[in-house]
Amino acid sequence: MKKRNLSRVILLLLSFVFIFSLSGLIRYCLEYRELKRAQEEAVKNYTQEVQTPELFGEKEEKPDDGKLEEGSLCPIKVDFDALLAVNKDIVGWLYCEGTNINYPVVQGEDNDHYLNHGYDGKESRAGALFVEAENGRDFADSNTIIYGHHMRDGSMLAHLADFGEQEYFDEHPMMWLLTPEKSYRVELFGSYLTSADSDSYTIFTGPCEELEEYLKAAAAASDVQAETETPKDGRYIMLSTCEYDFEGARYVLHGRLLP
């Protein structure tokens, strides 16, 4: 009789564990489905594909010779008036053709708020792509850091480490950073694994010899080879996300901003 009762107790406990695990899995799937829906809605509501790509907005200057380099034309437009009406913390939109990177970029008063709040300011497990709080809002610093989560469903910056594969890098050699004032082509040049407390997170507000050494170190540490020029008087961004190779691991991707 005791053995039978014990078996029933064990079966009951296992049933509770199964039901709890199943409910957690269902919540997980529903939550990520909602996050995906929210992202698709953001792209649908605030961006538009450009049939004949345009580079220059009203506030941008055309080159003196009137010529455009191949690949200079931005394939999307962003309705920043509508975005800023939703959240005044919006500072840009990051887009990489052929990848899942197609997100608004925000900047908060600190680096904590947008870890668990979306671009619209609402609580969200995925957070948002956000600019380092110590950087300027206008990407005028010599290097600007943009953070984003490594989500299990592959969203946000989960695939950043893919840029460490030469073939993938060659297929996606540039991104676009659109802002309310200007559009930038982002020419990529360095991707590598580092730690959260490494010198990669040094901020330079203007050109200097230290920045030149920083750029050389980024190129030398890169998992891939790139032909992007990195003058010390240029402007740059660095994307950063978590990796799990060791405690505090981060994967970063550097790019040069070209208006």
PDB file of C-alpha atoms in Angstrom:
ATOM      1  CA  MET A   1       0.000   0.000   0.000  1.00  0.00           C
ATOM      2  CA  LYS A   2       2.843   2.389   0.900  1.00  0.00           C
ATOM      3  CA  LYS A   3       4.574   1.726  -2.430  1.00  0.00           C
ATOM      4  CA  ARG A   4       1.335   2.390  -4.296  1.00  0.00           C
ATOM      5  CA  ASN A   5       0.813   5.712  -2.445  1.00  0.00           C
ATOM      6  CA  LEU A   6       4.414   6.708  -3.093  1.00  0.00           C
ATOM      7  CA  SER A   7       3.975   5.969  -6.802  1.00  0.00           C
ATOM      8  CA  ARG A   8       0.863   8.119  -6.880  1.00  0.00           C
ATOM      9  CA  VAL A   9       2.697  10.990  -5.176  1.00  0.00           C
ATOM     10  CA  ILE A  10       5.594  10.742  -7.628  1.00  0.00           C
ATOM     11  CA  LEU A  11       3.195  10.594 -10.580  1.00  0.00           C
ATOM     12  CA  LEU A  12       1.338  13.629  -9.228  1.00  0.00           C
ATOM     13  CA  LEU A  13       4.591  15.574  -8.806  1.00  0.00           C
ATOM     14  CA  LEU A  14       5.739  14.658 -12.300  1.00  0.00           C
ATOM     15  CA  SER A  15       2.358  15.788 -13.660  1.00  0.00           C
ATOM     16  CA  PHE A  16       2.740  19.154 -11.902  1.00  0.00           C
ATOM     17  CA  VAL A  17       6.275  19.533 -13.311  1.00  0.00           C
ATOM     18  CA  PHE A  18       5.042  18.685 -16.815  1.00  0.00           C
ATOM     19  CA  ILE A  19       2.116  21.114 -16.619  1.00  0.00           C
ATOM     20  CA  PHE A  20       4.351  23.877 -15.215  1.00  0.00           C
ATOM     21  CA  SER A  21       6.972  23.315 -17.927  1.00  0.00           C
ATOM     22  CA  LEU A  22       4.340  23.187 -20.653  1.00  0.00           C
ATOM     23  CA  SER A  23       2.713  26.411 -19.455  1.00  0.00           C
ATOM     24  CA  GLY A  24       6.133  28.077 -19.374  1.00  0.00           C
ATOM     25  CA  LEU A  25       6.836  26.940 -22.922  1.00  0.00           C
ATOM     26  CA  ILE A  26       3.469  28.250 -24.077  1.00  0.00           C
ATOM     27  CA  ARG A  27       4.100  31.617 -22.392  1.00  0.00           C
ATOM     28  CA  TYR A  28       7.546  31.725 -23.991  1.00  0.00           C
ATOM     29  CA  CYS A  29       6.159  31.042 -27.479  1.00  0.00           C
ATOM     30  CA  LEU A  30       3.323  33.542 -27.083  1.00  0.00           C
ATOM     31  CA  GLU A  31       5.671  36.226 -25.789  1.00  0.00           C
ATOM     32  CA  TYR A  32       8.108  35.850 -28.662  1.00  0.00           C
ATOM     33  CA  ARG A  33       5.264  35.747 -31.154  1.00  0.00           C
ATOM     34  CA  GLU A  34       4.030  39.046 -29.733  1.00  0.00           C
ATOM     35  CA  LEU A  35       7.534  40.536 -29.935  1.00  0.00           C
ATOM     36  CA  LYS A  36       7.764  39.492 -33.582  1.00  0.00           C
ATOM     37  CA  ARG A  37       4.342  40.974 -34.298  1.00  0.00           C
ATOM     38  CA  ALA A  38       5.324  44.259 -32.622  1.00  0.00           C
ATOM     39  CA  GLN A  39       8.491  44.481 -34.735  1.00  0.00           C
ATOM     40  CA  GLU A  40       6.605  43.752 -37.944  1.00  0.00           C
ATOM     41  CA  GLU A  41       4.091  46.449 -37.000  1.00  0.00           C
ATOM     42  CA  ALA A  42       6.901  48.947 -36.407  1.00  0.00           C
ATOM     43  CA  VAL A  43       8.385  48.268 -39.842  1.00  0.00           C
ATOM     44  CA  LYS A  44       4.941  48.459 -41.455  1.00  0.00           C
ATOM     45  CA  ASN A  45       3.901  51.666 -39.673  1.00  0.00           C
ATOM     46  CA  TYR A  46       7.102  53.696 -39.816  1.00  0.00           C
ATOM     47  CA  THR A  47       9.121  52.589 -42.841  1.00  0.00           C
ATOM     48  CA  GLN A  48       8.530  52.493 -46.553  1.00  0.00           C
ATOM     49  CA  GLU A  49      10.512  50.745 -49.248  1.00  0.00           C
ATOM     50  CA  VAL A  50      11.725  53.168 -51.889  1.00  0.00           C
ATOM     51  CA  GLN A  51      11.122  51.948 -55.430  1.00  0.00           C
ATOM     52  CA  THR A  52      13.707  54.408 -56.734  1.00  0.00           C
ATOM     53  CA  PRO A  53      16.116  54.682 -53.790  1.00  0.00           C
ATOM     54  CA  GLU A  54      16.976  58.177 -52.657  1.00  0.00           C
ATOM     55  CA  LEU A  55      19.950  59.301 -50.646  1.00  0.00           C
ATOM     56  CA  PHE A  56      19.350  62.938 -49.899  1.00  0.00           C
ATOM     57  CA  GLY A  57      16.715  64.499 -47.673  1.00  0.00           C
ATOM     58  CA  GLU A  58      15.871  68.166 -47.463  1.00  0.00           C
ATOM     59  CA  LYS A  59      18.504  68.774 -44.779  1.00  0.00           C
ATOM     60  CA  GLU A  60      21.301  66.899 -46.538  1.00  0.00           C
ATOM     61  CA  GLU A  61      23.920  68.248 -48.870  1.00  0.00           C
ATOM     62  CA  LYS A  62      24.616  66.744 -52.270  1.00  0.00           C
ATOM     63  CA  PRO A  63      28.245  66.209 -53.303  1.00  0.00           C
ATOM     64  CA  ASP A  64      29.827  69.087 -55.233  1.00  0.00           C
ATOM     65  CA  ASP A  65      30.114  67.061 -58.422  1.00  0.00           C
ATOM     66  CA  GLY A  66      26.540  65.785 -58.131  1.00  0.00           C
ATOM     67  CA  LYS A  67      27.701  62.173 -58.510  1.00  0.00           C
ATOM     68  CA  LEU A  68      26.713  59.281 -56.295  1.00  0.00           C
ATOM     69  CA  GLU A  69      28.856  56.295 -55.465  1.00  0.00           C
ATOM     70  CA  GLU A  70      27.528  52.859 -56.304  1.00  0.00           C
ATOM     71  CA  GLY A  71      25.548  51.548 -53.321  1.00  0.00           C
ATOM     72  CA  SER A  72      24.921  55.060 -51.990  1.00  0.00           C
ATOM     73  CA  LEU A  73      21.157  54.886 -52.341  1.00  0.00           C
ATOM     74  CA  CYS A  74      19.099  54.092 -49.276  1.00  0.00           C
ATOM     75  CA  PRO A  75      16.368  51.484 -49.985  1.00  0.00           C
ATOM     76  CA  ILE A  76      13.966  52.637 -47.244  1.00  0.00           C
ATOM     77  CA  LYS A  77      12.485  55.822 -45.822  1.00  0.00           C
ATOM     78  CA  VAL A  78      11.488  56.326 -42.188  1.00  0.00           C
ATOM     79  CA  ASP A  79       8.617  58.442 -40.870  1.00  0.00           C
ATOM     80  CA  PHE A  80      10.454  60.071 -37.979  1.00  0.00           C
ATOM     81  CA  ASP A  81       7.664  62.538 -37.273  1.00  0.00           C
ATOM     82  CA  ALA A  82       5.368  59.625 -36.434  1.00  0.00           C
ATOM     83  CA  LEU A  83       8.077  57.818 -34.463  1.00  0.00           C
ATOM     84  CA  LEU A  84       8.957  60.867 -32.376  1.00  0.00           C
ATOM     85  CA  ALA A  85       5.288  61.337 -31.594  1.00  0.00           C
ATOM     86  CA  VAL A  86       5.389  57.857 -30.029  1.00  0.00           C
ATOM     87  CA  ASN A  87       8.659  58.349 -28.136  1.00  0.00           C
ATOM     88  CA  LYS A  88      10.891  61.416 -27.964  1.00  0.00           C
ATOM     89  CA  ASP A  89      13.869  59.138 -27.223  1.00  0.00           C
ATOM     90  CA  ILE A  90      13.990  57.952 -30.851  1.00  0.00           C
ATOM     91  CA  VAL A  91      17.342  58.934 -32.408  1.00  0.00           C
ATOM     92  CA  GLY A  92      17.486  56.786 -35.545  1.00  0.00           C
ATOM     93  CA  TRP A  93      16.701  53.599 -37.418  1.00  0.00           C
ATOM     94  CA  LEU A  94      19.214  50.833 -38.188  1.00  0.00           C
ATOM     95  CA  TYR A  95      18.715  48.705 -41.306  1.00  0.00           C
ATOM     96  CA  CYS A  96      20.776  45.974 -42.931  1.00  0.00           C
ATOM     97  CA  GLU A  97      19.372  44.577 -46.157  1.00  0.00           C
ATOM     98  CA  GLY A  98      19.024  40.791 -46.239  1.00  0.00           C
ATOM     99  CA  THR A  99      19.166  40.429 -42.442  1.00  0.00           C
ATOM    100  CA  ASN A 100      16.738  40.760 -39.538  1.00  0.00           C
ATOM    101  CA  ILE A 101      18.293  44.095 -38.496  1.00  0.00           C
ATOM    102  CA  ASN A 102      15.539  46.619 -39.153  1.00  0.00           C
ATOM    103  CA  TYR A 103      14.869  48.480 -35.906  1.00  0.00           C
ATOM    104  CA  PRO A 104      14.321  51.888 -34.369  1.00  0.00           C
ATOM    105  CA  VAL A 105      17.209  53.177 -32.253  1.00  0.00           C
ATOM    106  CA  VAL A 106      16.624  55.053 -29.003  1.00  0.00           C
ATOM    107  CA  GLN A 107      18.711  56.740 -26.326  1.00  0.00           C
ATOM    108  CA  GLY A 108      17.726  56.944 -22.669  1.00  0.00           C
ATOM    109  CA  GLU A 109      19.091  58.887 -19.744  1.00  0.00           C
ATOM    110  CA  ASP A 110      20.952  55.727 -18.664  1.00  0.00           C
ATOM    111  CA  ASN A 111      21.869  52.328 -20.090  1.00  0.00           C
ATOM    112  CA  ASP A 112      19.295  50.417 -18.046  1.00  0.00           C
ATOM    113  CA  HIS A 113      15.852  51.593 -19.126  1.00  0.00           C
ATOM    114  CA  TYR A 114      15.870  50.207 -22.658  1.00  0.00           C
ATOM    115  CA  LEU A 115      17.190  46.837 -21.564  1.00  0.00           C
ATOM    116  CA  ASN A 116      13.577  45.951 -20.786  1.00  0.00           C
ATOM    117  CA  HIS A 117      11.572  48.611 -22.616  1.00  0.00           C
ATOM    118  CA  GLY A 118      10.828  48.689 -26.328  1.00  0.00           C
ATOM    119  CA  TYR A 119      11.276  51.607 -28.717  1.00  0.00           C
ATOM    120  CA  ASP A 120       7.767  52.759 -27.780  1.00  0.00           C
ATOM    121  CA  GLY A 121       8.637  52.964 -24.076  1.00  0.00           C
ATOM    122  CA  LYS A 122       6.518  49.945 -23.127  1.00  0.00           C
ATOM    123  CA  GLU A 123       7.948  47.082 -21.084  1.00  0.00           C
ATOM    124  CA  SER A 124       9.438  44.414 -23.326  1.00  0.00           C
ATOM    125  CA  ARG A 125      11.689  41.407 -22.804  1.00  0.00           C
ATOM    126  CA  ALA A 126      13.483  42.257 -26.061  1.00  0.00           C
ATOM    127  CA  GLY A 127      14.223  45.838 -25.026  1.00  0.00           C
ATOM    128  CA  ALA A 128      15.368  48.104 -27.844  1.00  0.00           C
ATOM    129  CA  LEU A 129      18.481  49.019 -29.766  1.00  0.00           C
ATOM    130  CA  PHE A 130      19.835  51.923 -27.745  1.00  0.00           C
ATOM    131  CA  VAL A 131      22.732  54.353 -27.898  1.00  0.00           C
ATOM    132  CA  GLU A 132      25.237  54.573 -25.053  1.00  0.00           C
ATOM    133  CA  ALA A 133      23.962  57.240 -22.649  1.00  0.00           C
ATOM    134  CA  GLU A 134      27.319  59.063 -22.646  1.00  0.00           C
ATOM    135  CA  ASN A 135      27.240  59.532 -26.424  1.00  0.00           C
ATOM    136  CA  GLY A 136      25.593  62.497 -28.124  1.00  0.00           C
ATOM    137  CA  ARG A 137      22.158  62.016 -29.677  1.00  0.00           C
ATOM    138  CA  ASP A 138      23.243  63.153 -33.145  1.00  0.00           C
ATOM    139  CA  PHE A 139      26.010  60.590 -33.841  1.00  0.00           C
ATOM    140  CA  ALA A 140      28.498  63.467 -34.042  1.00  0.00           C
ATOM    141  CA  ASP A 141      30.968  61.732 -31.698  1.00  0.00           C
ATOM    142  CA  SER A 142      33.914  60.011 -33.324  1.00  0.00           C
ATOM    143  CA  ASN A 143      32.512  56.684 -32.162  1.00  0.00           C
ATOM    144  CA  THR A 144      29.008  55.893 -30.950  1.00  0.00           C
ATOM    145  CA  ILE A 145      28.053  52.622 -29.257  1.00  0.00           C
ATOM    146  CA  ILE A 146      24.710  50.927 -29.935  1.00  0.00           C
ATOM    147  CA  TYR A 147      23.593  48.073 -27.691  1.00  0.00           C
ATOM    148  CA  GLY A 148      21.017  45.363 -28.348  1.00  0.00           C
ATOM    149  CA  HIS A 149      19.954  42.049 -26.819  1.00  0.00           C
ATOM    150  CA  HIS A 150      20.916  38.626 -28.130  1.00  0.00           C
ATOM    151  CA  MET A 151      17.393  37.168 -28.247  1.00  0.00           C
ATOM    152  CA  ARG A 152      16.838  33.408 -28.370  1.00  0.00           C
ATOM    153  CA  ASP A 153      14.444  33.702 -31.285  1.00  0.00           C
ATOM    154  CA  GLY A 154      17.144  35.338 -33.407  1.00  0.00           C
ATOM    155  CA  SER A 155      15.766  38.874 -33.168  1.00  0.00           C
ATOM    156  CA  MET A 156      17.486  42.138 -32.225  1.00  0.00           C
ATOM    157  CA  LEU A 157      21.278  41.648 -32.492  1.00  0.00           C
ATOM    158  CA  ALA A 158      21.271  37.865 -31.997  1.00  0.00           C
ATOM    159  CA  HIS A 159      22.972  37.275 -35.364  1.00  0.00           C
ATOM    160  CA  LEU A 160      25.730  39.829 -34.882  1.00  0.00           C
ATOM    161  CA  ALA A 161      28.347  37.088 -34.606  1.00  0.00           C
ATOM    162  CA  ASP A 162      27.389  35.945 -38.113  1.00  0.00           C
ATOM    163  CA  PHE A 163      29.351  38.960 -39.352  1.00  0.00           C
ATOM    164  CA  GLY A 164      32.413  37.140 -38.043  1.00  0.00           C
ATOM    165  CA  GLU A 165      32.108  34.697 -40.935  1.00  0.00           C
ATOM    166  CA  GLN A 166      33.848  36.071 -44.023  1.00  0.00           C
ATOM    167  CA  GLU A 167      31.222  34.816 -46.475  1.00  0.00           C
ATOM    168  CA  TYR A 168      28.357  36.341 -44.486  1.00  0.00           C
ATOM    169  CA  PHE A 169      30.298  39.572 -44.021  1.00  0.00           C
ATOM    170  CA  ASP A 170      31.009  39.837 -47.746  1.00  0.00           C
ATOM    171  CA  GLU A 171      27.294  39.354 -48.477  1.00  0.00           C
ATOM    172  CA  HIS A 172      26.349  42.138 -46.019  1.00  0.00           C
ATOM    173  CA  PRO A 173      29.235  44.640 -46.105  1.00  0.00           C
ATOM    174  CA  MET A 174      27.164  47.647 -45.094  1.00  0.00           C
ATOM    175  CA  MET A 175      24.162  48.863 -43.124  1.00  0.00           C
ATOM    176  CA  TRP A 176      22.110  52.037 -43.066  1.00  0.00           C
ATOM    177  CA  LEU A 177      21.680  54.374 -40.131  1.00  0.00           C
ATOM    178  CA  LEU A 178      18.833  56.782 -40.757  1.00  0.00           C
ATOM    179  CA  THR A 179      18.228  59.737 -38.434  1.00  0.00           C
ATOM    180  CA  PRO A 180      15.722  62.613 -38.421  1.00  0.00           C
ATOM    181  CA  GLU A 181      18.462  64.858 -39.836  1.00  0.00           C
ATOM    182  CA  LYS A 182      20.592  62.624 -42.084  1.00  0.00           C
ATOM    183  CA  SER A 183      20.998  59.237 -43.687  1.00  0.00           C
ATOM    184  CA  TYR A 184      24.284  57.373 -43.284  1.00  0.00           C
ATOM    185  CA  ARG A 185      25.751  54.432 -45.106  1.00  0.00           C
ATOM    186  CA  VAL A 186      27.587  52.278 -42.560  1.00  0.00           C
ATOM    187  CA  GLU A 187      30.626  50.584 -44.089  1.00  0.00           C
ATOM    188  CA  LEU A 188      31.557  47.644 -41.847  1.00  0.00           C
ATOM    189  CA  PHE A 189      35.153  46.792 -41.074  1.00  0.00           C
ATOM    190  CA  GLY A 190      35.662  44.885 -37.823  1.00  0.00           C
ATOM    191  CA  SER A 191      33.838  42.136 -35.891  1.00  0.00           C
ATOM    192  CA  TYR A 192      35.155  40.144 -32.952  1.00  0.00           C
ATOM    193  CA  LEU A 193      34.476  38.613 -29.537  1.00  0.00           C
ATOM    194  CA  THR A 194      35.494  40.730 -26.563  1.00  0.00           C
ATOM    195  CA  SER A 195      34.576  41.355 -22.928  1.00  0.00           C
ATOM    196  CA  ALA A 196      32.134  43.876 -21.498  1.00  0.00           C
ATOM    197  CA  ASP A 197      34.962  45.767 -19.770  1.00  0.00           C
ATOM    198  CA  SER A 198      37.349  45.877 -22.751  1.00  0.00           C
ATOM    199  CA  ASP A 199      38.805  48.996 -24.382  1.00  0.00           C
ATOM    200  CA  SER A 200      36.362  48.463 -27.249  1.00  0.00           C
ATOM    201  CA  TYR A 201      33.877  50.470 -25.181  1.00  0.00           C
ATOM    202  CA  THR A 202      36.065  53.574 -25.055  1.00  0.00           C
ATOM    203  CA  ILE A 203      34.227  56.678 -26.273  1.00  0.00           C
ATOM    204  CA  PHE A 204      35.957  59.339 -28.368  1.00  0.00           C
ATOM    205  CA  THR A 205      34.103  62.586 -28.861  1.00  0.00           C
ATOM    206  CA  GLY A 206      36.501  63.850 -31.526  1.00  0.00           C
ATOM    207  CA  PRO A 207      39.523  62.929 -33.681  1.00  0.00           C
ATOM    208  CA  CYS A 208      42.725  62.107 -31.810  1.00  0.00           C
ATOM    209  CA  GLU A 209      45.785  59.842 -31.966  1.00  0.00           C
ATOM    210  CA  GLU A 210      44.174  57.476 -29.466  1.00  0.00           C
ATOM    211  CA  LEU A 211      41.216  57.004 -31.815  1.00  0.00           C
ATOM    212  CA  GLU A 212      43.597  56.092 -34.627  1.00  0.00           C
ATOM    213  CA  GLU A 213      45.144  53.377 -32.439  1.00  0.00           C
ATOM    214  CA  TYR A 214      41.674  52.228 -31.379  1.00  0.00           C
ATOM    215  CA  LEU A 215      40.615  51.759 -35.016  1.00  0.00           C
ATOM    216  CA  LYS A 216      43.807  49.882 -35.848  1.00  0.00           C
ATOM    217  CA  ALA A 217      43.237  47.565 -32.885  1.00  0.00           C
ATOM    218  CA  ALA A 218      39.638  46.914 -33.974  1.00  0.00           C
ATOM    219  CA  ALA A 219      40.745  45.989 -37.491  1.00  0.00           C
ATOM    220  CA  ALA A 220      43.560  43.783 -36.157  1.00  0.00           C
ATOM    221  CA  ALA A 221      41.212  41.921 -33.798  1.00  0.00           C
ATOM    222  CA  SER A 222      38.590  41.365 -36.492  1.00  0.00           C
ATOM    223  CA  ASP A 223      37.497  37.873 -37.456  1.00  0.00           C
ATOM    224  CA  VAL A 224      37.069  39.073 -41.055  1.00  0.00           C
ATOM    225  CA  GLN A 225      38.974  41.140 -43.586  1.00  0.00           C
ATOM    226  CA  ALA A 226      37.491  44.366 -44.969  1.00  0.00           C
ATOM    227  CA  GLU A 227      38.656  47.100 -47.324  1.00  0.00           C
ATOM    228  CA  THR A 228      36.947  49.975 -45.490  1.00  0.00           C
ATOM    229  CA  GLU A 229      39.174  52.974 -44.886  1.00  0.00           C
ATOM    230  CA  THR A 230      39.245  54.178 -41.274  1.00  0.00           C
ATOM    231  CA  PRO A 231      40.679  57.715 -41.107  1.00  0.00           C
ATOM    232  CA  LYS A 232      41.010  59.191 -37.633  1.00  0.00           C
ATOM    233  CA  ASP A 233      38.810  62.132 -38.608  1.00  0.00           C
ATOM    234  CA  GLY A 234      35.926  59.821 -39.602  1.00  0.00           C
ATOM    235  CA  ARG A 235      32.865  58.956 -37.556  1.00  0.00           C
ATOM    236  CA  TYR A 236      32.064  55.418 -36.451  1.00  0.00           C
ATOM    237  CA  ILE A 237      29.524  53.235 -34.677  1.00  0.00           C
ATOM    238  CA  MET A 238      30.017  49.979 -32.785  1.00  0.00           C
ATOM    239  CA  LEU A 239      27.191  47.491 -32.330  1.00  0.00           C
ATOM    240  CA  SER A 240      27.365  45.330 -29.220  1.00  0.00           C
ATOM    241  CA  THR A 241      25.449  42.286 -27.991  1.00  0.00           C
ATOM    242  CA  CYS A 242      25.901  39.502 -25.436  1.00  0.00           C
ATOM    243  CA  GLU A 243      27.610  36.236 -26.259  1.00  0.00           C
ATOM    244  CA  TYR A 244      27.950  33.177 -24.065  1.00  0.00           C
ATOM    245  CA  ASP A 245      31.495  31.973 -24.659  1.00  0.00           C
ATOM    246  CA  PHE A 246      32.499  33.196 -21.174  1.00  0.00           C
ATOM    247  CA  GLU A 247      31.105  35.383 -18.420  1.00  0.00           C
ATOM    248  CA  GLY A 248      30.774  38.964 -19.634  1.00  0.00           C
ATOM    249  CA  ALA A 249      31.373  37.998 -23.273  1.00  0.00           C
ATOM    250  CA  ARG A 250      30.268  40.427 -25.963  1.00  0.00           C
ATOM    251  CA  TYR A 251      30.327  40.372 -29.751  1.00  0.00           C
ATOM    252  CA  VAL A 252      30.922  43.717 -31.447  1.00  0.00           C
ATOM    253  CA  LEU A 253      30.752  45.021 -34.990  1.00  0.00           C
ATOM    254  CA  HIS A 254      32.390  48.257 -36.107  1.00  0.00           C
ATOM    255  CA  GLY A 255      31.304  50.466 -38.997  1.00  0.00           C
ATOM    256  CA  ARG A 256      32.199  53.813 -40.512  1.00  0.00           C
ATOM    257  CA  LEU A 257      29.463  56.409 -41.041  1.00  0.00           C
ATOM    258  CA  LEU A 258      29.345  58.002 -44.479  1.00  0.00           C
ATOM    259  CA  PRO A 259      26.612  60.612 -45.163  1.00  0.00           C
TER     260      PRO A 259
END
